[in-house]
């Protein structure tokens, strides 16, 4: 009688893998499923192999066909169900608060004359938004904060600071210009990129 122990592991890797899995989880209990039942399954498979019409090849094919339908999961960890609504999404105000903490720049509302959704004042490092909780605009203005911090250098005045940033970003003008919608292309392109 041929058993799992007699099967050539190199010739029938799926059968060997199935046996290894059965041996590994046999006798373990997880939730309501008694994996000791898998020992009986293993015995049934051994009995299948001992029948005259059965062969390791046919078992290999059966395992290959049904392998994708087998799913093992731990009952303690339930699969996540997609949830629509407030529980899944982070509030926009929390994202803005995260920006405030991470970049240590004040993000305030209104009180600017430019026709824009938001502005970033490089020298005083203040961001102003037209609308509260406008994450997209805040992200753009934080991009201006980043280029000021990264490329502003140790400038003594606001003009020097802006000149340092533009000079540092000038080698990337060809990449930044298509991204930017208006001048100064280097500054706006960098902010749009971030």
Coordinates of N, CA and C in Angstrom, one line a residue:
X1 N 0.8 -1.2 0.0 CA 0.0 0.0 0.0 C 0.9 1.2 0.0
X2 N 0.6 2.2 -0.9 CA 1.4 3.4 -1.0 C 0.8 4.4 -0.1
X3 N 1.7 5.1 0.7 CA 1.2 6.1 1.6 C 1.9 7.4 1.3
X4 N 1.6 8.5 2.1 CA 2.3 9.8 1.8 C 3.8 9.7 2.0
X5 N 4.2 8.8 2.9 CA 5.6 8.7 3.2 C 6.4 8.1 2.0
X6 N 5.7 7.4 1.2 CA 6.3 6.7 0.0 C 6.3 7.6 -1.2
X7 N 5.7 8.7 -1.2 CA 5.6 9.6 -2.4 C 6.9 10.3 -2.6
X8 N 7.3 10.4 -3.9 CA 8.5 11.2 -4.2 C 8.2 12.7 -4.1
X9 N 8.8 13.3 -3.1 CA 8.5 14.7 -2.8 C 8.9 15.6 -3.9
X10 N 9.9 15.3 -4.6 CA 10.3 16.2 -5.7 C 9.4 16.1 -6.9
X11 N 8.9 14.9 -7.1 CA 8.0 14.6 -8.3 C 6.6 15.2 -8.0
X12 N 6.2 15.2 -6.8 CA 4.8 15.6 -6.4 C 4.9 16.7 -5.3
X13 N 5.3 17.9 -5.7 CA 5.5 18.9 -4.6 C 4.2 19.4 -4.0
X14 N 3.1 19.4 -4.7 CA 1.8 19.9 -4.1 C 1.3 18.9 -3.1
X15 N 1.5 17.6 -3.4 CA 1.0 16.6 -2.5 C 1.9 16.7 -1.2
X16 N 3.2 16.9 -1.4 CA 4.1 17.0 -0.3 C 3.8 18.2 0.6
X17 N 3.5 19.3 -0.1 CA 3.1 20.5 0.6 C 1.8 20.3 1.4
X18 N 0.8 19.7 0.8 CA -0.4 19.4 1.5 C -0.2 18.6 2.7
X19 N 0.7 17.6 2.6 CA 1.0 16.7 3.7 C 1.6 17.5 4.8
X20 N 2.6 18.3 4.5 CA 3.3 19.2 5.5 C 2.3 20.1 6.2
X21 N 1.4 20.7 5.5 CA 0.4 21.5 6.1 C -0.5 20.7 7.0
X22 N -1.0 19.6 6.6 CA -1.8 18.7 7.4 C -1.1 18.3 8.7
X23 N 0.2 17.9 8.5 CA 1.0 17.5 9.7 C 1.2 18.7 10.7
X24 N 1.4 19.9 10.1 CA 1.6 21.1 11.0 C 0.4 21.5 11.8
X25 N -0.8 21.4 11.2 CA -2.0 21.9 11.9 C -2.8 20.8 12.5
X26 N -2.4 19.6 12.3 CA -3.2 18.5 12.9 C -3.2 18.6 14.4
X27 N -4.4 18.4 15.0 CA -4.4 18.4 16.5 C -4.6 19.7 17.1
X28 N -4.4 20.8 16.4 CA -4.6 22.1 17.0 C -6.0 22.6 16.9
X29 N -6.4 23.3 17.9 CA -7.8 23.9 17.9 C -7.7 25.4 17.8
X30 N -8.5 25.9 16.9 CA -8.6 27.3 16.7 C -10.1 27.7 16.6
X31 N -10.6 28.3 17.6 CA -12.0 28.7 17.6 C -12.9 27.4 17.6
X32 N -13.8 27.4 16.8 CA -14.8 26.3 16.7 C -14.3 25.1 15.8
X33 N -13.2 25.3 15.1 CA -12.7 24.3 14.2 C -11.7 23.4 14.9
X34 N -12.0 22.1 14.9 CA -11.0 21.2 15.5 C -10.1 20.6 14.3
X35 N -8.9 21.1 14.4 CA -8.0 20.7 13.3 C -7.6 19.2 13.4
X36 N -8.0 18.6 14.5 CA -7.8 17.1 14.6 C -8.5 16.4 13.6
X37 N -9.6 17.0 13.0 CA -10.3 16.4 11.9 C -9.5 16.2 10.7
X38 N -8.4 17.1 10.6 CA -7.5 17.0 9.5 C -6.7 15.7 9.5
X39 N -6.5 15.1 10.7 CA -5.9 13.8 10.7 C -6.7 12.7 10.0
X40 N -8.1 12.8 10.2 CA -9.0 11.9 9.5 C -8.9 12.2 8.0
X41 N -8.8 13.4 7.6 CA -8.6 13.8 6.2 C -7.4 13.1 5.6
X42 N -6.3 13.3 6.4 CA -5.0 12.7 6.0 C -5.2 11.2 5.8
X43 N -5.8 10.5 6.7 CA -6.1 9.1 6.6 C -6.9 8.8 5.4
X44 N -7.9 9.6 5.1 CA -8.7 9.4 3.9 C -7.9 9.5 2.6
X45 N -7.0 10.5 2.6 CA -6.1 10.6 1.5 C -5.2 9.4 1.3
X46 N -4.7 8.9 2.4 CA -3.8 7.7 2.4 C -4.6 6.5 1.8
X47 N -5.9 6.4 2.3 CA -6.8 5.4 1.8 C -7.0 5.5 0.3
X48 N -7.2 6.8 -0.2 CA -7.4 7.1 -1.6 C -6.2 6.6 -2.4
X49 N -5.0 6.8 -1.9 CA -3.8 6.4 -2.6 C -3.7 4.8 -2.7
X50 N -4.2 4.1 -1.7 CA -4.1 2.7 -1.7 C -5.1 2.0 -2.6
X51 N -6.1 2.7 -3.1 CA -7.0 2.1 -4.1 C -6.3 1.9 -5.4
X52 N -6.8 0.9 -6.2 CA -6.1 0.5 -7.4 C -6.1 1.6 -8.5
X53 N -7.2 2.3 -8.6 CA -7.3 3.4 -9.6 C -6.6 4.7 -9.3
X54 N -6.2 4.8 -8.0 CA -5.6 6.1 -7.5 C -4.1 6.1 -7.8
X55 N -3.7 7.3 -8.0 CA -2.2 7.5 -8.2 C -1.8 8.9 -7.6
X56 N -0.5 9.0 -7.3 CA -0.1 10.4 -6.9 C -0.4 11.4 -7.9
X57 N -0.3 11.1 -9.2 CA -0.6 12.0 -10.3 C -2.0 12.6 -10.2
X58 N -3.0 11.7 -10.0 CA -4.4 12.1 -9.9 C -4.6 13.0 -8.7
X59 N -3.9 12.6 -7.6 CA -4.1 13.4 -6.4 C -3.4 14.8 -6.5
X60 N -2.2 14.8 -7.2 CA -1.5 16.0 -7.5 C -2.5 17.0 -8.3
X61 N -3.1 16.4 -9.3 CA -4.0 17.2 -10.2 C -5.2 17.7 -9.3
X62 N -5.8 16.9 -8.5 CA -6.9 17.3 -7.6 C -6.5 18.4 -6.7
X63 N -5.3 18.3 -6.1 CA -4.9 19.4 -5.2 C -4.7 20.6 -6.0
X64 N -4.1 20.5 -7.2 CA -3.9 21.7 -8.0 C -5.2 22.4 -8.4
X65 N -6.2 21.6 -8.7 CA -7.5 22.2 -9.1 C -8.2 22.9 -7.9
X66 N -8.1 22.3 -6.7 CA -8.9 22.8 -5.6 C -8.1 23.7 -4.7
X67 N -6.8 23.9 -4.9 CA -5.9 24.6 -4.1 C -6.4 26.1 -3.9
X68 N -6.8 26.7 -5.0 CA -7.2 28.1 -4.9 C -8.5 28.3 -4.1
X69 N -9.3 27.2 -3.9 CA -10.5 27.4 -3.2 C -10.3 27.2 -1.7
X70 N -9.2 26.7 -1.3 CA -9.0 26.5 0.2 C -8.5 27.8 0.8
X71 N -9.2 28.2 1.9 CA -8.9 29.4 2.6 C -8.8 29.1 4.1
X72 N -7.6 29.4 4.7 CA -7.5 29.2 6.1 C -7.4 30.6 6.7
X73 N -8.1 30.9 7.8 CA -8.0 32.1 8.5 C -8.2 31.9 9.9
X74 N -7.6 32.7 10.7 CA -7.7 32.5 12.2 C -9.0 33.2 12.6
X75 N -9.9 32.4 13.3 CA -11.2 33.0 13.7 C -11.1 34.2 14.6
X76 N -10.0 34.4 15.3 CA -9.9 35.6 16.2 C -9.7 36.9 15.4
X77 N -9.2 36.8 14.2 CA -9.0 37.9 13.3 C -10.0 37.9 12.2
X78 N -11.1 38.6 12.4 CA -12.1 38.7 11.4 C -11.7 39.5 10.2
X79 N -12.1 39.1 9.0 CA -11.7 39.9 7.8 C -12.4 41.2 7.9
X80 N -11.6 42.2 7.5 CA -12.1 43.6 7.5 C -13.2 43.8 6.5
X81 N -14.3 44.4 6.9 CA -15.4 44.7 6.0 C -15.2 46.2 5.6
X82 N -15.4 46.5 4.3 CA -15.4 47.9 4.0 C -16.5 48.7 4.7
X83 N -16.1 49.8 5.2 CA -17.1 50.6 6.0 C -17.1 52.0 5.3
X84 N -18.3 52.5 5.0 CA -18.5 53.8 4.5 C -18.8 54.7 5.6
X85 N -18.3 55.9 5.5 CA -18.8 56.9 6.4 C -17.6 57.4 7.3
X86 N -18.0 58.0 8.5 CA -17.1 58.7 9.3 C -16.1 57.8 10.0
X87 N -16.4 56.5 10.2 CA -15.4 55.6 10.9 C -14.2 55.4 10.1
X88 N -14.3 55.4 8.7 CA -13.2 55.0 7.9 C -12.3 56.2 7.6
X89 N -12.9 57.4 7.4 CA -12.1 58.5 6.9 C -11.6 59.3 8.1
X90 N -10.5 60.0 7.9 CA -9.9 60.9 8.8 C -10.5 62.3 8.5
X91 N -10.8 63.0 9.6 CA -11.4 64.3 9.4 C -10.3 65.2 8.8
X92 N -10.7 66.1 7.8 CA -9.8 67.0 7.2 C -9.2 67.9 8.2
X93 N -9.9 68.3 9.2 CA -9.3 69.2 10.2 C -8.1 68.5 10.9
X94 N -8.2 67.2 11.1 CA -7.1 66.4 11.7 C -5.9 66.4 10.8
X95 N -6.1 66.4 9.5 CA -4.9 66.4 8.6 C -4.3 67.8 8.6
X96 N -5.1 68.8 8.7 CA -4.5 70.2 8.8 C -3.7 70.3 10.1
X97 N -4.3 69.8 11.2 CA -3.6 69.8 12.5 C -2.3 69.0 12.4
X98 N -2.2 67.9 11.7 CA -1.0 67.2 11.5 C 0.0 68.0 10.8
X99 N -0.4 68.8 9.7 CA 0.5 69.7 9.0 C 1.1 70.7 10.0
X100 N 0.2 71.3 10.8 CA 0.7 72.3 11.8 C 1.8 71.8 12.7
X101 N 1.5 70.6 13.2 CA 2.5 70.0 14.1 C 3.8 69.5 13.4
X102 N 3.6 68.9 12.3 CA 4.8 68.4 11.6 C 5.7 69.4 11.0
X103 N 5.2 70.5 10.5 CA 6.0 71.5 9.9 C 6.2 72.8 10.7
X104 N 5.5 72.8 11.9 CA 5.7 73.9 12.8 C 5.4 75.3 12.2
X105 N 4.6 75.3 11.3 CA 4.1 76.6 10.6 C 2.7 76.8 11.0
X106 N 2.4 78.1 11.4 CA 1.0 78.4 11.6 C 0.2 78.3 10.3
X107 N -0.9 77.7 10.4 CA -1.9 77.7 9.2 C -3.1 78.4 9.6
X108 N -3.3 79.6 9.0 CA -4.4 80.4 9.4 C -5.4 80.6 8.3
X109 N -6.5 81.2 8.6 CA -7.6 81.5 7.6 C -7.7 82.9 7.2
X110 N -7.9 83.1 5.9 CA -8.3 84.4 5.4 C -7.2 85.5 5.6
X111 N -7.7 86.8 5.5 CA -6.8 87.9 5.7 C -5.7 88.0 4.7
X112 N -6.0 87.8 3.4 CA -5.0 88.1 2.4 C -5.7 88.6 1.1
X113 N -5.0 89.5 0.4 CA -5.6 90.2 -0.7 C -5.5 89.4 -2.0
X114 N -4.6 88.6 -2.2 CA -4.4 87.9 -3.4 C -5.6 87.0 -3.8
X115 N -5.8 86.9 -5.1 CA -6.9 86.0 -5.6 C -6.3 84.6 -5.7
X116 N -6.3 83.9 -4.6 CA -5.8 82.6 -4.5 C -6.5 81.8 -3.5
X117 N -6.4 80.5 -3.5 CA -7.0 79.6 -2.5 C -6.2 79.6 -1.2
X118 N -4.9 80.0 -1.3 CA -4.0 80.1 -0.2 C -2.7 80.7 -0.5
X119 N -2.0 81.2 0.5 CA -0.7 81.8 0.3 C 0.3 81.3 1.4
X120 N 1.6 81.3 1.0 CA 2.6 81.0 2.0 C 3.6 82.2 2.0
X121 N 3.8 82.8 3.1 CA 4.8 83.9 3.3 C 6.1 83.2 3.7
X122 N 7.1 83.3 2.7 CA 8.3 82.6 3.0 C 9.1 83.1 4.2
X123 N 9.3 84.4 4.3 CA 10.1 84.9 5.3 C 9.5 84.7 6.7
X124 N 8.3 85.1 7.0 CA 7.7 84.8 8.3 C 7.2 83.4 8.5
X125 N 7.2 82.6 7.4 CA 6.8 81.2 7.4 C 5.4 81.0 7.9
X126 N 4.5 81.7 7.3 CA 3.0 81.6 7.7 C 2.2 81.2 6.5
X127 N 1.3 80.3 6.7 CA 0.4 79.8 5.6 C -1.0 80.3 5.9
X128 N -1.6 80.8 4.9 CA -3.0 81.3 5.0 C -3.9 80.6 4.0
X129 N -5.0 80.1 4.4 CA -6.0 79.5 3.5 C -7.2 80.3 3.4
X130 N -7.8 80.3 2.2 CA -9.1 80.9 2.0 C -10.2 80.2 2.7
X131 N -10.2 78.9 2.6 CA -11.3 78.1 3.2 C -10.7 77.2 4.3
X132 N -11.5 76.9 5.4 CA -11.0 76.0 6.4 C -11.0 74.6 5.9
X133 N -10.1 73.8 6.4 CA -9.9 72.4 6.1 C -9.7 72.1 4.6
X134 N -9.1 73.0 3.9 CA -8.8 72.8 2.5 C -7.4 72.1 2.4
X135 N -7.4 70.8 2.5 CA -6.2 70.0 2.6 C -5.4 70.1 1.3
X136 N -6.0 70.1 0.2 CA -5.3 70.2 -1.1 C -4.4 71.5 -1.1
X137 N -5.1 72.6 -0.8 CA -4.3 73.9 -0.8 C -3.3 73.9 0.3
X138 N -3.6 73.4 1.4 CA -2.6 73.4 2.5 C -1.4 72.5 2.1
X139 N -1.6 71.4 1.4 CA -0.5 70.6 1.0 C 0.4 71.4 0.0
X140 N -0.2 72.1 -0.9 CA 0.5 73.0 -1.8 C 1.4 74.0 -1.1
X141 N 0.7 74.7 -0.1 CA 1.4 75.7 0.6 C 2.5 75.1 1.5
X142 N 2.3 73.9 2.0 CA 3.4 73.2 2.8 C 4.6 73.0 1.9
X143 N 4.3 72.7 0.6 CA 5.4 72.6 -0.4 C 6.3 73.8 -0.4
X144 N 5.6 75.0 -0.4 CA 6.4 76.2 -0.3 C 7.2 76.3 1.0
X145 N 6.7 75.8 2.1 CA 7.4 75.7 3.3 C 8.6 74.8 3.2
X146 N 8.5 73.7 2.5 CA 9.6 72.8 2.3 C 10.7 73.4 1.5
X147 N 10.4 74.0 0.4 CA 11.5 74.6 -0.4 C 12.2 75.7 0.3
X148 N 11.4 76.4 1.2 CA 12.1 77.5 2.0 C 13.0 76.9 3.0
X149 N 12.6 75.8 3.7 CA 13.5 75.2 4.7 C 14.7 74.5 4.0
X150 N 14.4 73.8 2.9 CA 15.5 73.0 2.3 C 16.5 73.9 1.5
X151 N 16.0 74.9 0.8 CA 16.9 75.7 0.0 C 17.0 77.1 0.3
X152 N 16.4 77.6 1.4 CA 16.5 79.0 1.8 C 17.9 79.4 2.3
X153 N 18.6 78.5 2.8 CA 20.0 78.8 3.3 C 19.9 79.7 4.5
X154 N 21.0 80.4 4.8 CA 21.1 81.3 6.0 C 21.0 82.7 5.5
X155 N 19.9 83.0 4.8 CA 19.7 84.4 4.3 C 19.3 85.3 5.4
X156 N 19.8 86.6 5.2 CA 19.5 87.6 6.2 C 18.2 88.4 5.9
X157 N 17.8 88.4 4.7 CA 16.5 89.1 4.3 C 15.6 88.2 3.5
X158 N 14.4 88.6 3.3 CA 13.4 87.8 2.6 C 13.8 87.7 1.1
X159 N 14.4 88.8 0.5 CA 14.8 88.8 -0.9 C 16.0 87.8 -1.1
X160 N 16.9 87.8 -0.1 CA 18.0 86.8 -0.2 C 17.5 85.4 -0.1
X161 N 16.5 85.2 0.8 CA 16.0 83.8 0.9 C 15.3 83.3 -0.4
X162 N 14.5 84.2 -1.0 CA 13.8 83.8 -2.2 C 14.9 83.6 -3.3
X163 N 15.9 84.4 -3.4 CA 16.9 84.3 -4.4 C 17.7 82.9 -4.2
X164 N 17.9 82.6 -2.9 CA 18.6 81.3 -2.6 C 17.7 80.1 -3.1
X165 N 16.5 80.2 -2.8 CA 15.6 79.1 -3.2 C 15.5 79.0 -4.8
X166 N 15.3 80.1 -5.4 CA 15.2 80.1 -6.9 C 16.5 79.6 -7.5
X167 N 17.6 80.0 -7.0 CA 18.9 79.6 -7.5 C 19.1 78.1 -7.3
X168 N 18.7 77.6 -6.1 CA 18.9 76.1 -5.9 C 18.0 75.3 -6.8
X169 N 16.8 75.8 -7.1 CA 15.8 75.0 -7.9 C 16.0 75.2 -9.4
X170 N 16.8 76.2 -9.8 CA 17.0 76.5 -11.2 C 17.4 75.3 -12.1
X171 N 18.3 74.4 -11.6 CA 18.7 73.3 -12.4 C 17.5 72.4 -12.7
X172 N 16.5 72.5 -12.0 CA 15.3 71.6 -12.2 C 14.1 72.3 -12.9
X173 N 14.4 73.5 -13.5 CA 13.4 74.3 -14.1 C 12.7 73.6 -15.2
X174 N 13.4 72.8 -16.1 CA 12.7 72.0 -17.1 C 11.7 71.0 -16.6
X175 N 12.0 70.5 -15.4 CA 11.0 69.5 -14.9 C 9.9 70.2 -14.2
X176 N 10.2 71.3 -13.5 CA 9.2 72.0 -12.7 C 8.2 72.9 -13.5
X177 N 8.7 73.4 -14.6 CA 7.9 74.4 -15.4 C 6.6 73.7 -15.9
X178 N 6.6 72.5 -16.4 CA 5.3 71.9 -16.9 C 4.3 71.7 -15.7
X179 N 4.8 71.5 -14.5 CA 4.0 71.2 -13.4 C 3.3 72.5 -12.9
X180 N 4.1 73.6 -13.0 CA 3.7 74.9 -12.4 C 2.7 75.5 -13.4
X181 N 1.7 76.2 -12.9 CA 0.7 76.9 -13.7 C 1.1 78.3 -14.0
X182 N 2.0 78.9 -13.3 CA 2.3 80.3 -13.4 C 3.7 80.6 -12.8
X183 N 4.2 81.8 -13.0 CA 5.5 82.1 -12.5 C 5.4 82.5 -11.0
X184 N 6.5 82.3 -10.2 CA 7.8 81.8 -10.6 C 7.7 80.3 -10.7
X185 N 8.1 79.8 -11.9 CA 7.9 78.4 -12.2 C 8.6 77.4 -11.2
X186 N 9.8 77.8 -10.8 CA 10.6 76.9 -9.9 C 9.8 76.7 -8.6
X187 N 9.4 77.8 -8.0 CA 8.7 77.8 -6.7 C 7.4 77.1 -6.8
X188 N 6.6 77.5 -7.8 CA 5.3 76.9 -7.9 C 5.3 75.4 -8.4
X189 N 6.3 75.1 -9.2 CA 6.5 73.7 -9.6 C 6.8 72.8 -8.5
X190 N 7.7 73.3 -7.6 CA 8.1 72.5 -6.4 C 6.9 72.3 -5.5
X191 N 6.2 73.3 -5.3 CA 5.0 73.2 -4.4 C 3.9 72.3 -5.0
X192 N 3.7 72.4 -6.3 CA 2.8 71.5 -7.0 C 3.2 70.0 -6.9
X193 N 4.5 69.8 -7.0 CA 5.1 68.5 -7.0 C 4.8 67.8 -5.6
X194 N 5.0 68.6 -4.5 CA 4.8 68.1 -3.2 C 3.3 68.0 -3.0

